Amino acid sequence: MGKRDGNKMRDWHRVFLQKVMSQGYMSGKEIFVFAMCLVEKFDGMPGFPKINLGGAEDEKKAELAELIDDLYTTTNEALEKINFQIKRGCQEVKEDDTYEQCYAFVPLEENQQIAKCQKIFSEQELEYLKTICHHLATEKIATEMKLINLCMQVGISANRKKLSTIEASRVVRSFVSHGYLVNNRKHSRAKSSGGTYHLGARLILELETWLKDNIEADLCRACKKVVFVSVECPMKNCDNVYHRQCAESKPKCRDCKQPLKIDGVATKR
């Protein structure tokens, strides 16, 4: 694949932006499949990289990854002028031995970030989501029953009724379907048949500013981003915490150099 054409938006960048805007949130797998669709659509056009979809698998993946990086970088350079951004991150807990990558179309102003959620959820549901965020900032993960019981804490005003447990169960499923919560059934140690839940990458990407300003959320010492399901440094006087993925990539504390442990087992390189 050739060099990027400066920061110039081309037709394929515009189609990429339109897709992410319309979806609001896409997984890394969905972005990869869409990148292949772009190759089929724009192959041979001046300036579009030459990618052989029928070539060796490793080479094809590398070229598509480079195309995605160009789409991501060039589009964000254009979005900067209007105070929007396509954010890229990963789920905090592995699924099928990988940290799934995610993309979200995000307004950079905090009030606009909340406004985006208001287009999806009612005021009562949004208050419930905020209550869950406060709980998971401390507990990291929670069972389905615990999340449902949290609905009893949601009271926007005296004349507004709280969610019933049946309504809360429905809303939790809605949070999961929209990517704001993740239900980690497969790797759950909880006895509950519903598994455990943690905050989804979409929520963390879209509401990063609100989380920093309104919740005592930890920051990863490695990447400086908000972290909930974290790895703590075992050194007694060191308060550093890390994303699991960051701890796996560099398995020693950045300050005290102690080996970091995930689920009680020291990370290895």
GROMACS .gro file of C-alpha atoms in nm:
model
  269
    1MET     CA    1   0.000   0.000   0.000
    2GLY     CA    2   0.134   0.342  -0.092
    3LYS     CA    3   0.181   0.653   0.120
    4ARG     CA    4  -0.117   0.847   0.248
    5ASP     CA    5  -0.223   1.139   0.030
    6GLY     CA    6  -0.165   1.401   0.300
    7ASN     CA    7  -0.486   1.467   0.492
    8LYS     CA    8  -0.706   1.488   0.183
    9MET     CA    9  -1.052   1.336   0.213
   10ARG     CA   10  -1.134   1.115  -0.083
   11ASP     CA   11  -1.456   0.938  -0.174
   12TRP     CA   12  -1.362   0.628   0.025
   13HIS     CA   13  -1.296   0.838   0.335
   14ARG     CA   14  -1.639   0.998   0.298
   15VAL     CA   15  -1.810   0.661   0.260
   16PHE     CA   16  -1.623   0.536   0.570
   17LEU     CA   17  -1.732   0.843   0.768
   18GLN     CA   18  -2.093   0.807   0.653
   19LYS     CA   19  -2.095   0.440   0.759
   20VAL     CA   20  -1.956   0.504   1.108
   21MET     CA   21  -2.184   0.807   1.156
   22SER     CA   22  -2.495   0.611   1.057
   23GLN     CA   23  -2.405   0.316   1.279
   24GLY     CA   24  -2.273   0.525   1.570
   25TYR     CA   25  -2.070   0.229   1.691
   26MET     CA   26  -1.898  -0.060   1.510
   27SER     CA   27  -1.684  -0.353   1.616
   28GLY     CA   28  -1.337  -0.404   1.474
   29LYS     CA   29  -1.468  -0.706   1.283
   30GLU     CA   30  -1.741  -0.497   1.123
   31ILE     CA   31  -1.488  -0.229   1.024
   32PHE     CA   32  -1.262  -0.497   0.871
   33VAL     CA   33  -1.549  -0.638   0.662
   34PHE     CA   34  -1.649  -0.287   0.555
   35ALA     CA   35  -1.290  -0.214   0.451
   36MET     CA   36  -1.306  -0.514   0.216
   37CYS     CA   37  -1.627  -0.371   0.069
   38LEU     CA   38  -1.445  -0.042   0.005
   39VAL     CA   39  -1.168  -0.229  -0.176
   40GLU     CA   40  -1.425  -0.394  -0.402
   41LYS     CA   41  -1.599  -0.060  -0.466
   42PHE     CA   42  -1.296   0.167  -0.523
   43ASP     CA   43  -1.033  -0.073  -0.658
   44GLY     CA   44  -0.858   0.085  -0.956
   45MET     CA   45  -0.961   0.442  -0.877
   46PRO     CA   46  -0.673   0.695  -0.880
   47GLY     CA   47  -0.519   0.728  -0.535
   48PHE     CA   48  -0.683   0.419  -0.388
   49PRO     CA   49  -0.430   0.165  -0.254
   50LYS     CA   50  -0.378  -0.158  -0.442
   51ILE     CA   51  -0.498  -0.444  -0.222
   52ASN     CA   52  -0.523  -0.799  -0.350
   53LEU     CA   53  -0.813  -0.960  -0.165
   54GLY     CA   54  -0.724  -1.291  -0.325
   55GLY     CA   55  -0.364  -1.284  -0.206
   56ALA     CA   56  -0.195  -1.444   0.094
   57GLU     CA   57  -0.405  -1.407   0.410
   58ASP     CA   58  -0.134  -1.240   0.623
   59GLU     CA   59  -0.050  -0.992   0.348
   60LYS     CA   60  -0.417  -0.912   0.288
   61LYS     CA   61  -0.478  -0.850   0.660
   62ALA     CA   62  -0.173  -0.622   0.684
   63GLU     CA   63  -0.282  -0.417   0.381
   64LEU     CA   64  -0.640  -0.387   0.507
   65ALA     CA   65  -0.513  -0.280   0.850
   66GLU     CA   66  -0.307  -0.008   0.682
   67LEU     CA   67  -0.612   0.105   0.485
   68ILE     CA   68  -0.821   0.119   0.804
   69ASP     CA   69  -0.550   0.326   0.975
   70ASP     CA   70  -0.558   0.571   0.684
   71LEU     CA   71  -0.939   0.591   0.691
   72TYR     CA   72  -0.932   0.648   1.066
   73THR     CA   73  -0.653   0.909   1.068
   74THR     CA   74  -0.757   1.109   0.762
   75THR     CA   75  -1.123   1.118   0.862
   76ASN     CA   76  -1.040   1.236   1.215
   77GLU     CA   77  -0.822   1.514   1.079
   78ALA     CA   78  -1.127   1.641   0.889
   79LEU     CA   79  -1.363   1.592   1.186
   80GLU     CA   80  -1.137   1.794   1.417
   81LYS     CA   81  -1.269   2.116   1.260
   82ILE     CA   82  -1.626   2.040   1.372
   83ASN     CA   83  -1.542   1.901   1.717
   84PHE     CA   84  -1.623   1.538   1.644
   85GLN     CA   85  -1.403   1.230   1.646
   86ILE     CA   86  -1.412   0.862   1.558
   87LYS     CA   87  -1.268   0.701   1.870
   88ARG     CA   88  -1.104   0.361   1.868
   89GLY     CA   89  -1.062   0.136   2.171
   90CYS     CA   90  -1.094  -0.219   2.300
   91GLN     CA   91  -1.319  -0.409   2.535
   92GLU     CA   92  -1.168  -0.437   2.882
   93VAL     CA   93  -1.219  -0.812   2.909
   94LYS     CA   94  -1.118  -1.075   2.655
   95GLU     CA   95  -1.374  -1.262   2.451
   96ASP     CA   96  -1.249  -1.571   2.264
   97ASP     CA   97  -0.894  -1.485   2.378
   98THR     CA   98  -0.893  -1.138   2.220
   99TYR     CA   99  -0.974  -0.784   2.330
  100GLU     CA  100  -1.233  -0.687   2.070
  101GLN     CA  101  -1.158  -0.356   1.901
  102CYS     CA  102  -1.439  -0.100   1.873
  103TYR     CA  103  -1.506   0.228   1.691
  104ALA     CA  104  -1.747   0.500   1.803
  105PHE     CA  105  -1.854   0.831   1.645
  106VAL     CA  106  -1.826   1.079   1.931
  107PRO     CA  107  -1.895   1.452   1.982
  108LEU     CA  108  -1.610   1.596   2.188
  109GLU     CA  109  -1.824   1.829   2.401
  110GLU     CA  110  -1.956   1.661   2.717
  111ASN     CA  111  -2.313   1.793   2.686
  112GLN     CA  112  -2.329   1.660   2.330
  113GLN     CA  113  -2.204   1.320   2.447
  114ILE     CA  114  -2.493   1.297   2.693
  115ALA     CA  115  -2.731   1.427   2.425
  116LYS     CA  116  -2.633   1.136   2.199
  117CYS     CA  117  -2.739   0.891   2.471
  118GLN     CA  118  -3.065   1.083   2.517
  119LYS     CA  119  -3.153   0.999   2.156
  120ILE     CA  120  -3.133   0.627   2.244
  121PHE     CA  121  -3.258   0.608   2.603
  122SER     CA  122  -3.527   0.780   2.805
  123GLU     CA  123  -3.429   1.015   3.089
  124GLN     CA  124  -3.512   0.744   3.341
  125GLU     CA  125  -3.306   0.484   3.155
  126LEU     CA  126  -3.013   0.725   3.127
  127GLU     CA  127  -3.023   0.789   3.502
  128TYR     CA  128  -3.018   0.412   3.552
  129LEU     CA  129  -2.713   0.384   3.325
  130LYS     CA  130  -2.536   0.655   3.527
  131THR     CA  131  -2.615   0.465   3.849
  132ILE     CA  132  -2.464   0.150   3.696
  133CYS     CA  133  -2.152   0.347   3.599
  134HIS     CA  134  -2.106   0.468   3.957
  135HIS     CA  135  -2.146   0.113   4.087
  136LEU     CA  136  -1.905  -0.043   3.836
  137ALA     CA  137  -1.645   0.227   3.903
  138THR     CA  138  -1.606   0.061   4.243
  139GLU     CA  139  -1.709  -0.300   4.188
  140LYS     CA  140  -1.568  -0.339   3.830
  141ILE     CA  141  -1.812  -0.620   3.745
  142ALA     CA  142  -2.161  -0.712   3.868
  143THR     CA  143  -2.414  -0.992   3.836
  144GLU     CA  144  -2.739  -0.939   3.651
  145MET     CA  145  -2.934  -0.947   3.977
  146LYS     CA  146  -2.712  -0.677   4.128
  147LEU     CA  147  -2.766  -0.449   3.829
  148ILE     CA  148  -3.142  -0.504   3.844
  149ASN     CA  149  -3.146  -0.425   4.216
  150LEU     CA  150  -2.967  -0.095   4.144
  151CYS     CA  151  -3.287   0.026   3.979
  152MET     CA  152  -3.423   0.087   4.329
  153GLN     CA  153  -3.164   0.367   4.367
  154VAL     CA  154  -3.284   0.550   4.057
  155GLY     CA  155  -3.510   0.839   4.151
  156ILE     CA  156  -3.493   1.146   3.933
  157SER     CA  157  -3.762   1.329   4.126
  158ALA     CA  158  -4.026   1.259   4.387
  159ASN     CA  159  -4.307   1.256   4.130
  160ARG     CA  160  -4.136   1.016   3.891
  161LYS     CA  161  -4.169   0.645   3.956
  162LYS     CA  162  -3.870   0.415   3.967
  163LEU     CA  163  -3.809   0.134   3.724
  164SER     CA  164  -3.962  -0.197   3.822
  165THR     CA  165  -3.735  -0.501   3.832
  166ILE     CA  166  -3.898  -0.631   3.513
  167GLU     CA  167  -3.836  -0.297   3.340
  168ALA     CA  168  -3.479  -0.291   3.471
  169SER     CA  169  -3.414  -0.638   3.327
  170ARG     CA  170  -3.537  -0.519   2.988
  171VAL     CA  171  -3.326  -0.203   3.005
  172VAL     CA  172  -3.010  -0.398   3.097
  173ARG     CA  173  -3.062  -0.612   2.787
  174SER     CA  174  -3.101  -0.292   2.586
  175PHE     CA  175  -2.775  -0.154   2.727
  176VAL     CA  176  -2.602  -0.475   2.616
  177SER     CA  177  -2.754  -0.473   2.266
  178HIS     CA  178  -2.636  -0.114   2.216
  179GLY     CA  179  -2.283  -0.193   2.337
  180TYR     CA  180  -2.294   0.011   2.659
  181LEU     CA  181  -2.269  -0.300   2.877
  182VAL     CA  182  -2.104  -0.635   2.806
  183ASN     CA  183  -2.245  -0.963   2.935
  184ASN     CA  184  -1.949  -1.189   2.995
  185ARG     CA  185  -2.126  -1.524   3.040
  186LYS     CA  186  -1.853  -1.750   2.903
  187HIS     CA  187  -1.581  -1.651   3.148
  188SER     CA  188  -1.801  -1.564   3.444
  189ARG     CA  189  -1.715  -1.713   3.781
  190ALA     CA  190  -2.046  -1.600   3.923
  191LYS     CA  191  -2.303  -1.863   4.013
  192SER     CA  192  -2.573  -1.653   3.849
  193SER     CA  193  -2.691  -1.802   3.521
  194GLY     CA  194  -2.699  -1.449   3.384
  195GLY     CA  195  -2.321  -1.417   3.405
  196THR     CA  196  -2.140  -1.097   3.496
  197TYR     CA  197  -2.153  -0.753   3.338
  198HIS     CA  198  -1.895  -0.479   3.287
  199LEU     CA  199  -1.897  -0.147   3.105
  200GLY     CA  200  -1.869  -0.176   2.729
  201ALA     CA  201  -1.610  -0.002   2.517
  202ARG     CA  202  -1.883   0.207   2.351
  203LEU     CA  203  -1.981   0.366   2.680
  204ILE     CA  204  -1.621   0.435   2.779
  205LEU     CA  205  -1.539   0.585   2.438
  206GLU     CA  206  -1.854   0.798   2.407
  207LEU     CA  207  -1.875   0.918   2.768
  208GLU     CA  208  -1.504   0.947   2.850
  209THR     CA  209  -1.528   1.316   2.942
  210TRP     CA  210  -1.839   1.262   3.156
  211LEU     CA  211  -1.676   0.966   3.331
  212LYS     CA  212  -1.366   1.171   3.416
  213ASP     CA  213  -1.572   1.466   3.544
  214ASN     CA  214  -1.845   1.281   3.733
  215ILE     CA  215  -1.708   0.948   3.851
  216GLU     CA  216  -1.397   0.861   4.048
  217ALA     CA  217  -1.278   0.630   3.774
  218ASP     CA  218  -0.918   0.513   3.767
  219LEU     CA  219  -0.679   0.608   3.487
  220CYS     CA  220  -0.449   0.348   3.334
  221ARG     CA  221  -0.087   0.435   3.413
  222ALA     CA  222   0.022   0.315   3.068
  223CYS     CA  223  -0.227   0.476   2.826
  224LYS     CA  224  -0.379   0.744   3.057
  225LYS     CA  225  -0.732   0.637   2.960
  226VAL     CA  226  -1.023   0.558   3.192
  227VAL     CA  227  -1.014   0.198   3.319
  228PHE     CA  228  -1.272  -0.003   3.513
  229VAL     CA  229  -1.175  -0.372   3.495
  230SER     CA  230  -0.817  -0.306   3.598
  231VAL     CA  231  -0.496  -0.478   3.702
  232GLU     CA  232  -0.353  -0.331   4.022
  233CYS     CA  233   0.018  -0.304   4.095
  234PRO     CA  234   0.096  -0.554   4.377
  235MET     CA  235   0.349  -0.321   4.543
  236LYS     CA  236   0.201  -0.204   4.874
  237ASN     CA  237   0.280   0.166   4.835
  238CYS     CA  238   0.211   0.186   4.459
  239ASP     CA  239  -0.138   0.290   4.350
  240ASN     CA  240  -0.093   0.233   3.976
  241VAL     CA  241  -0.362   0.048   3.782
  242TYR     CA  242  -0.363  -0.079   3.423
  243HIS     CA  243  -0.593  -0.208   3.155
  244ARG     CA  244  -0.554  -0.583   3.123
  245GLN     CA  245  -0.440  -0.538   2.765
  246CYS     CA  246  -0.180  -0.279   2.868
  247ALA     CA  247  -0.056  -0.508   3.146
  248GLU     CA  248  -0.020  -0.798   2.903
  249SER     CA  249   0.178  -0.590   2.653
  250LYS     CA  250   0.421  -0.460   2.917
  251PRO     CA  251   0.391  -0.683   3.226
  252LYS     CA  252   0.579  -0.464   3.475
  253CYS     CA  253   0.466  -0.155   3.663
  254ARG     CA  254   0.592   0.160   3.488
  255ASP     CA  255   0.711   0.308   3.819
  256CYS     CA  256   0.809   0.038   4.069
  257LYS     CA  257   0.885  -0.233   3.807
  258GLN     CA  258   0.694  -0.501   3.996
  259PRO     CA  259   0.548  -0.785   3.780
  260LEU     CA  260   0.177  -0.728   3.718
  261LYS     CA  261  -0.074  -1.006   3.782
  262ILE     CA  262  -0.398  -1.078   3.600
  263ASP     CA  263  -0.641  -1.292   3.799
  264GLY     CA  264  -0.364  -1.373   4.044
  265VAL     CA  265  -0.120  -1.496   3.779
  266ALA     CA  266   0.186  -1.292   3.684
  267THR     CA  267   0.187  -1.182   3.320
  268LYS     CA  268   0.454  -1.330   3.099
  269ARG     CA  269   0.643  -1.216   2.795
   0.00000   0.00000   0.00000
